Amino acid sequence: MLSKHLKKNLQDCRFIFLLLALAAMLALFIKPSMKHIAPVYNLTFIVDITRSMNARDYRLNGESVSRIEFIKHELRQLLFALPCQSKIGLGVFTDRQSALLFEPLEICSARYEIDRVLAALDWRMAWAADSRIGKGLHETVTMLMSRKTSIVFLTDGQEAPPVNPRYHTDFSDVKGKSQGMIVGVGGLNNVPIPKYDKEGKQVGIYSVDDVPHRSTFGIPSRLPADAGNYHARNAPFGGAKVIGDQHMSRLYEPHLQQLSREMGWSYHRLETLDKLVQALSEDFADTQMVSEDIRVYSAVAALFLLLLAYLPFDWASIFKTSGH
């Protein structure tokens, strides 16, 4: 009796579809995977969050956005562009050093957590207003060179205040100690730097008198006898007012290219996600045998079979007709 009932069910296409759907759903619990060779990455992104990074010279969805907002958007999209088993770490730079927010995490298992941190990046996380990019780059490499991660340093290259040429950072002790890339952020033309209050509300833009336009640190690169009100002890750089364009901001690309050469790194200008992925692939891809989670295929198959089982079709007649 049971065998007759089973035989009848097996002749019912809907029953077959339900059995196959059940098998597909059971496969979800054994976590099927597929091994294949793919490029994987271990990257630590260090993002400049100094005030010039608030300058708006990128566009998203037809709207002008700041450099920081554009970086956040691109890195959040990058989470879906890199293959599973790749790892991403994140840090921020300001003043003369970087702070690591988290060590590299596997992107597929920690995508939500990484995305939340990226979304929360903000210039108000900065602990100082200065931007000593050369020294910050050196300190970043010193901090991370013992880790097996490639460093991606994103900045507009604007040193604030400007660097005294006598005190250019020496990279000889860290050159070749780590893989890395400097990513230039921003446009090549000067744009205003927004000024915010402590609540994060914009209250204007920086003016000529708001920022220093030259370095007054150390010994002058030349004797400023013609600089006005010069005094060897009290005013070694002279007392004349210097007017420059440091209240504006642009991508200081030649400066960053020079730093990348001194580090033995590559340089890339941030424009589109596709170009960034290509640059990362050329420099940092490590081809490995990886396991890809294919449960999504089982889930799709189960859903499709369930739809077939409950569609109002006379499957027996359809298959009988096709048999002829």
Short mmCIF file of C-alpha atoms in Angstrom, two decimals, residues 31-260:
data_model
loop_
_atom_site.label_atom_id
_atom_site.label_comp_id
_atom_site.label_asym_id
_atom_site.label_seq_id
_atom_site.Cartn_x
_atom_site.Cartn_y
_atom_site.Cartn_z
CA LYS A 31 28.01 24.83 3.64
CA PRO A 32 29.03 23.70 0.15
CA SER A 33 32.07 25.42 -1.31
CA MET A 34 34.00 25.42 -4.55
CA LYS A 35 37.77 25.70 -4.74
CA HIS A 36 39.38 27.79 -7.43
CA ILE A 37 42.39 30.00 -8.03
CA ALA A 38 41.74 33.71 -7.46
CA PRO A 39 43.62 36.90 -6.54
CA VAL A 40 43.35 37.82 -2.85
CA TYR A 41 44.48 40.94 -1.03
CA ASN A 42 45.64 41.99 2.41
CA LEU A 43 45.30 45.77 2.51
CA THR A 44 45.36 48.41 5.22
CA PHE A 45 43.86 51.73 4.14
CA ILE A 46 45.05 54.85 5.95
CA VAL A 47 42.74 57.82 5.34
CA ASP A 48 43.82 61.45 5.76
CA ILE A 49 41.09 63.16 7.83
CA THR A 50 42.66 66.62 8.13
CA ARG A 51 40.57 69.71 7.33
CA SER A 52 41.63 70.05 3.69
CA MET A 53 39.99 66.67 3.06
CA ASN A 54 36.65 68.41 3.58
CA ALA A 55 37.18 70.30 0.31
CA ARG A 56 34.52 69.39 -2.23
CA ASP A 57 35.95 68.51 -5.63
CA TYR A 58 34.28 65.15 -6.32
CA ARG A 59 30.76 64.39 -7.51
CA LEU A 60 28.40 61.57 -6.55
CA ASN A 61 24.92 61.22 -8.02
CA GLY A 62 25.19 64.70 -9.49
CA GLU A 63 26.09 66.34 -6.18
CA SER A 64 29.36 67.86 -5.00
CA VAL A 65 30.93 65.86 -2.15
CA SER A 66 34.04 66.15 0.00
CA ARG A 67 37.17 64.10 -0.48
CA ILE A 68 36.46 62.15 2.70
CA GLU A 69 32.92 61.34 1.56
CA PHE A 70 34.19 60.16 -1.82
CA ILE A 71 36.81 57.94 -0.18
CA LYS A 72 34.14 56.43 2.08
CA HIS A 73 31.92 55.72 -0.92
CA GLU A 74 34.70 54.10 -2.95
CA LEU A 75 35.99 51.93 -0.09
CA ARG A 76 32.47 50.76 0.77
CA GLN A 77 32.00 49.74 -2.87
CA LEU A 78 35.41 48.07 -2.83
CA LEU A 79 34.09 45.58 -0.24
CA PHE A 80 31.97 44.07 -3.01
CA ALA A 81 34.64 44.32 -5.71
CA LEU A 82 37.35 42.28 -3.97
CA PRO A 83 37.10 38.48 -3.73
CA CYS A 84 36.33 36.63 -0.52
CA GLN A 85 39.33 35.74 1.68
CA SER A 86 40.77 39.18 0.96
CA LYS A 87 41.37 41.24 4.10
CA ILE A 88 40.95 44.95 4.75
CA GLY A 89 42.23 47.01 7.68
CA LEU A 90 41.57 50.69 8.33
CA GLY A 91 43.32 53.61 9.99
CA VAL A 92 43.21 57.41 9.99
CA PHE A 93 45.95 60.00 9.65
CA THR A 94 46.31 63.49 11.07
CA ASP A 95 49.17 65.60 12.43
CA ARG A 96 52.31 63.39 12.28
CA GLN A 97 50.95 59.91 12.84
CA SER A 98 48.25 57.40 12.04
CA ALA A 99 45.93 55.47 14.32
CA LEU A 100 44.86 51.95 13.36
CA LEU A 101 41.10 51.48 13.82
CA PHE A 102 41.16 47.73 13.18
CA GLU A 103 43.51 45.05 11.88
CA PRO A 104 42.78 43.51 8.46
CA LEU A 105 39.54 41.50 8.53
CA GLU A 106 38.24 39.00 5.98
CA ILE A 107 35.79 41.01 3.92
CA CYS A 108 33.04 38.44 3.37
CA SER A 109 32.71 37.41 7.01
CA ALA A 110 33.12 40.96 8.36
CA ARG A 111 31.61 43.04 5.55
CA TYR A 112 28.89 44.58 7.71
CA GLU A 113 31.32 45.59 10.48
CA ILE A 114 33.85 47.07 8.03
CA ASP A 115 31.10 48.95 6.21
CA ARG A 116 29.77 50.47 9.46
CA VAL A 117 33.21 51.79 10.41
CA LEU A 118 33.77 53.24 6.93
CA ALA A 119 30.38 54.94 7.06
CA ALA A 120 31.31 56.56 10.38
CA LEU A 121 34.63 58.06 9.22
CA ASP A 122 34.59 61.77 9.99
CA TRP A 123 37.05 64.69 10.08
CA ARG A 124 36.08 65.25 13.73
CA MET A 125 38.01 62.09 14.61
CA ALA A 126 41.21 64.12 14.10
CA TRP A 127 43.21 64.81 17.27
CA ALA A 128 45.22 67.73 15.81
CA ALA A 129 44.88 70.28 13.01
CA ASP A 130 48.37 69.98 11.49
CA SER A 131 49.12 67.75 8.52
CA ARG A 132 52.72 66.53 8.31
CA ILE A 133 52.26 63.97 5.57
CA GLY A 134 55.90 62.98 5.14
CA LYS A 135 56.36 62.30 8.84
CA GLY A 136 52.95 60.65 9.04
CA LEU A 137 53.83 58.33 6.19
CA HIS A 138 57.09 57.38 7.90
CA GLU A 139 55.32 56.68 11.20
CA THR A 140 52.64 54.65 9.43
CA VAL A 141 55.20 52.39 7.79
CA THR A 142 57.05 52.01 11.10
CA MET A 143 53.79 50.97 12.76
CA LEU A 144 52.73 48.45 10.10
CA MET A 145 55.92 47.08 8.54
CA SER A 146 56.01 44.05 10.85
CA ARG A 147 52.53 43.03 9.68
CA LYS A 148 51.89 41.13 6.46
CA THR A 149 49.74 43.83 4.93
CA SER A 150 50.08 46.28 2.05
CA ILE A 151 49.57 49.94 2.97
CA VAL A 152 47.31 52.20 0.92
CA PHE A 153 47.75 55.82 2.08
CA LEU A 154 44.98 58.16 0.85
CA THR A 155 45.68 61.90 1.05
CA ASP A 156 45.52 65.15 -0.90
CA GLY A 157 49.18 65.82 -0.12
CA GLN A 158 48.62 69.25 1.46
CA GLU A 159 51.10 69.80 4.27
CA ALA A 160 49.80 72.22 6.89
CA PRO A 161 51.67 74.35 7.65
CA PRO A 162 53.98 74.09 4.63
CA VAL A 163 57.15 72.07 5.19
CA ASN A 164 60.53 73.70 5.77
CA PRO A 165 62.73 72.20 3.01
CA ARG A 166 65.56 71.79 5.53
CA TYR A 167 63.51 69.19 7.40
CA HIS A 168 62.35 66.88 4.65
CA THR A 169 61.54 63.41 6.02
CA ASP A 170 64.23 60.77 5.52
CA PHE A 171 62.72 57.43 4.45
CA SER A 172 65.98 55.51 4.10
CA ASP A 173 65.36 53.45 7.25
CA VAL A 174 61.92 52.22 6.11
CA LYS A 175 62.30 52.08 2.33
CA GLY A 176 61.63 48.57 1.07
CA LYS A 177 60.33 47.41 4.46
CA SER A 178 56.71 47.25 3.27
CA GLN A 179 54.55 47.18 0.17
CA GLY A 180 52.47 50.25 -0.38
CA MET A 181 50.75 52.77 -2.57
CA ILE A 182 50.01 56.46 -2.15
CA VAL A 183 46.59 57.39 -3.50
CA GLY A 184 46.21 61.05 -4.38
CA VAL A 185 42.80 62.46 -3.53
CA GLY A 186 41.25 65.62 -4.98
CA GLY A 187 41.40 67.77 -8.09
CA LEU A 188 44.33 69.70 -9.51
CA ASN A 189 42.66 73.10 -9.17
CA ASN A 190 42.34 75.05 -5.93
CA VAL A 191 38.95 74.89 -4.19
CA PRO A 192 37.81 76.46 -0.90
CA ILE A 193 38.16 74.57 2.38
CA PRO A 194 34.90 74.56 4.37
CA LYS A 195 35.08 75.81 7.95
CA TYR A 196 32.96 74.04 10.58
CA ASP A 197 32.04 74.72 14.18
CA LYS A 198 32.47 72.12 16.93
CA GLU A 199 29.00 70.74 16.19
CA GLY A 200 29.96 69.99 12.60
CA LYS A 201 27.90 72.81 11.07
CA GLN A 202 29.55 74.74 8.25
CA VAL A 203 30.11 78.37 9.19
CA GLY A 204 31.96 79.55 6.10
CA ILE A 205 35.26 78.85 4.37
CA TYR A 206 38.87 79.39 5.40
CA SER A 207 40.26 82.81 4.49
CA VAL A 208 43.80 84.04 3.88
CA ASP A 209 44.22 85.08 7.52
CA ASP A 210 43.02 81.77 8.98
CA VAL A 211 46.04 79.63 8.12
CA PRO A 212 49.86 79.94 7.98
CA HIS A 213 51.28 80.26 4.48
CA ARG A 214 54.87 79.31 5.32
CA SER A 215 56.77 77.23 7.81
CA THR A 216 58.26 78.98 10.84
CA PHE A 217 59.84 75.83 12.24
CA GLY A 218 63.59 75.39 12.63
CA ILE A 219 66.23 77.28 10.69
CA PRO A 220 65.18 79.19 7.55
CA SER A 221 66.25 77.66 4.26
CA ARG A 222 67.85 81.03 3.46
CA LEU A 223 68.70 84.09 5.51
CA PRO A 224 65.61 86.31 5.31
CA ALA A 225 67.47 89.61 5.51
CA ASP A 226 65.01 91.01 2.98
CA ALA A 227 61.94 89.56 4.69
CA GLY A 228 61.26 92.59 6.87
CA ASN A 229 61.65 92.91 10.66
CA TYR A 230 64.24 90.13 10.69
CA HIS A 231 65.66 89.22 14.09
CA ALA A 232 68.04 86.27 14.46
CA ARG A 233 66.45 85.11 17.72
CA ASN A 234 62.90 86.45 17.82
CA ALA A 235 62.00 86.47 14.13
CA PRO A 236 64.44 84.24 12.20
CA PHE A 237 61.96 84.01 9.31
CA GLY A 238 61.38 87.74 9.28
CA GLY A 239 58.29 89.59 10.37
CA ALA A 240 56.79 90.42 6.99
CA LYS A 241 53.35 89.01 6.37
CA VAL A 242 53.35 86.18 3.83
CA ILE A 243 50.28 85.70 1.66
CA GLY A 244 49.81 82.41 -0.15
CA ASP A 245 47.06 80.01 -1.18
CA GLN A 246 47.15 77.63 1.79
CA HIS A 247 43.58 78.59 2.68
CA MET A 248 42.62 76.82 -0.55
CA SER A 249 43.22 73.19 -1.38
CA ARG A 250 44.13 71.00 -4.34
CA LEU A 251 45.80 67.66 -4.96
CA TYR A 252 49.56 68.15 -4.45
CA GLU A 253 50.36 65.42 -6.93
CA PRO A 254 54.08 66.14 -7.61
CA HIS A 255 54.73 66.09 -3.84
CA LEU A 256 52.98 62.72 -3.43
CA GLN A 257 54.72 61.27 -6.48
CA GLN A 258 58.05 62.31 -4.97
CA LEU A 259 57.15 60.68 -1.64
CA SER A 260 56.13 57.47 -3.40
#
